[in-house]
Short mmCIF file of C-alpha atoms in Angstrom, two decimals:
data_model
loop_
_atom_site.label_atom_id
_atom_site.label_comp_id
_atom_site.label_asym_id
_atom_site.label_seq_id
_atom_site.Cartn_x
_atom_site.Cartn_y
_atom_site.Cartn_z
CA MET A 141 72.94 31.81 97.43
CA LYS A 142 75.08 34.66 96.21
CA VAL A 143 74.28 36.55 92.99
CA TYR A 144 76.90 38.82 91.41
CA PHE A 145 76.03 40.90 88.35
CA ARG A 146 78.32 42.97 86.11
CA THR A 147 78.14 44.45 82.63
CA LEU A 148 81.04 44.68 80.19
CA GLU A 149 80.91 47.50 77.67
CA PHE A 150 83.08 47.91 74.58
CA LYS A 151 82.98 48.96 70.94
CA THR A 152 83.47 46.92 67.80
CA THR A 153 85.29 47.93 64.65
CA LYS A 154 84.12 45.51 61.94
CA GLN A 155 80.80 44.26 60.53
CA VAL A 156 81.57 40.71 61.70
CA GLN A 157 84.06 40.46 64.55
CA LEU A 158 84.97 38.16 67.42
CA VAL A 159 85.89 39.99 70.62
CA ASP A 160 87.69 37.89 73.25
CA ILE A 161 86.17 38.67 76.65
CA THR A 162 87.65 35.69 78.54
CA ARG A 163 89.91 37.64 80.91
CA GLU A 164 87.13 40.07 81.86
CA VAL A 165 84.70 37.21 82.59
CA GLU A 166 87.32 35.41 84.68
CA ARG A 167 87.99 38.64 86.62
CA ILE A 168 84.27 39.02 87.35
CA VAL A 169 84.05 35.42 88.58
CA ARG A 170 86.95 36.06 90.98
CA GLU A 171 85.39 39.35 92.17
CA SER A 172 82.10 37.55 92.86
CA GLU A 173 83.73 35.37 95.52
CA VAL A 174 81.40 32.56 94.46
CA LYS A 175 83.21 29.29 95.15
CA ASN A 176 80.87 26.87 93.38
CA GLY A 177 78.04 27.71 91.02
CA ILE A 178 77.46 28.92 87.49
CA CYS A 179 78.37 31.90 85.35
CA LEU A 180 75.95 33.19 82.72
CA VAL A 181 77.48 35.23 79.88
CA TYR A 182 74.71 36.97 77.92
CA ALA A 183 74.67 39.41 75.00
CA PRO A 184 71.53 41.58 75.23
CA HIS A 185 71.56 42.32 71.50
CA ALA A 186 69.52 40.88 68.62
CA THR A 187 72.56 41.00 66.34
CA GLY A 188 75.30 39.67 68.62
CA ALA A 189 76.13 36.30 70.14
CA ILE A 190 78.37 34.51 72.64
CA ILE A 191 80.57 31.53 71.74
CA ALA A 192 83.34 29.50 73.37
CA ASN A 193 86.20 28.47 71.10
CA GLU A 194 89.92 28.66 70.51
CA HIS A 195 91.63 32.05 70.23
CA GLU A 196 93.75 31.43 67.16
CA SER A 197 93.93 34.10 64.46
CA GLY A 198 93.29 31.73 61.55
CA LEU A 199 90.31 30.14 63.26
CA ILE A 200 88.90 33.54 64.21
CA LYS A 201 89.11 34.66 60.57
CA ASP A 202 87.59 31.33 59.47
CA MET A 203 84.62 31.85 61.81
CA GLU A 204 84.09 35.42 60.64
CA ASN A 205 84.21 34.28 57.01
CA LYS A 206 81.83 31.36 57.64
CA LEU A 207 79.28 33.66 59.28
CA LYS A 208 79.44 35.96 56.26
CA GLU A 209 79.07 32.96 53.92
CA LEU A 210 76.15 31.38 55.81
CA PHE A 211 74.35 34.67 56.41
CA PRO A 212 75.29 36.99 53.53
CA ARG A 213 74.33 40.63 53.69
CA GLY A 214 71.78 41.77 51.09
CA ALA A 215 70.49 38.30 50.18
CA GLY A 216 66.90 39.47 49.72
CA TYR A 217 65.71 38.96 53.30
CA LEU A 218 62.27 40.43 54.07
CA HIS A 219 63.56 42.21 57.18
CA ASP A 220 65.96 44.23 55.01
CA ARG A 221 62.96 46.29 53.88
CA ILE A 222 62.91 47.73 57.41
CA ASP A 223 66.55 47.62 58.41
CA ASP A 224 69.50 46.41 56.36
CA ASN A 225 70.67 43.85 58.89
CA ALA A 226 68.50 40.73 58.56
CA ASN A 227 71.64 38.64 58.08
CA ALA A 228 72.90 39.69 61.51
CA HIS A 229 69.57 38.85 63.18
CA LEU A 230 69.53 35.41 61.55
CA ALA A 231 73.14 34.67 62.50
CA SER A 232 72.53 35.71 66.10
CA ALA A 233 69.46 33.49 66.36
CA PHE A 234 71.37 30.46 65.10
CA VAL A 235 74.55 31.03 67.11
CA SER A 236 72.91 31.96 70.48
CA SER A 237 73.04 35.00 72.71
CA SER A 238 74.34 33.25 75.83
CA ARG A 239 76.56 30.56 77.31
CA ILE A 240 76.64 29.09 80.81
CA PHE A 241 79.90 27.96 82.42
CA PRO A 242 80.47 26.10 85.70
CA VAL A 243 82.31 27.79 88.54
CA LYS A 244 84.35 25.47 90.76
CA ASP A 245 86.64 26.45 93.61
CA GLY A 246 86.21 30.11 92.68
CA GLU A 247 87.37 29.66 89.07
CA LEU A 248 85.56 29.61 85.75
CA VAL A 249 85.60 26.08 84.31
CA ARG A 250 86.42 26.02 80.61
CA GLY A 251 88.40 23.78 78.31
CA THR A 252 92.06 24.41 77.54
CA TRP A 253 91.21 25.92 74.16
CA GLN A 254 87.90 27.52 75.12
CA ASN A 255 87.98 31.28 75.24
CA ILE A 256 84.80 33.31 75.48
CA PHE A 257 83.92 35.62 72.60
CA PHE A 258 81.28 38.21 71.88
CA VAL A 259 80.39 37.80 68.21
CA GLU A 260 79.54 41.07 66.48
CA MET A 261 77.38 40.56 63.41
CA ASP A 262 76.14 44.09 62.73
CA GLY A 263 79.10 46.33 63.33
CA PRO A 264 80.91 48.42 63.76
CA ARG A 265 79.08 49.55 66.89
CA TYR A 266 80.07 52.30 69.28
CA SER A 267 78.61 50.48 72.27
CA ARG A 268 78.08 46.78 72.87
CA ARG A 269 77.31 45.16 76.21
CA VAL A 270 77.73 41.71 77.70
CA VAL A 271 76.04 40.79 80.96
CA VAL A 272 77.92 38.45 83.29
CA GLU A 273 75.98 36.96 86.19
CA VAL A 274 77.61 34.62 88.69
CA LEU A 275 75.36 32.54 90.95
CA GLY A 276 76.32 30.11 93.69
CA GLU A 277 77.80 29.72 97.11
#
């Protein structure tokens, strides 16, 4: 079995932001030369997440707004006594820090409207990372 591991690094510019990383993940899958297997996309952050959804500007704004509505900043969370970002930790826990995609015939398998996004929930941040690991044969 082949294992191919890469890390994407980028910065975010807003408190809540969706960053489309689809093309980079697809490039890594091609570089891996794995023909059939799986691709793990993982955000090693307690205040970030990974989702798969449509890249449409209205929907992106809707998702950002919904995250702010569901997990409002400064809502009296106990963790805010330590660090003013409990909302981001809660949102990350509910959304999930990873997604797994099939790899078939050397290509990432995703739906027509499924792009891969890193979801920033505690930005802006100078440095965010996403780990991409491709496993298979």
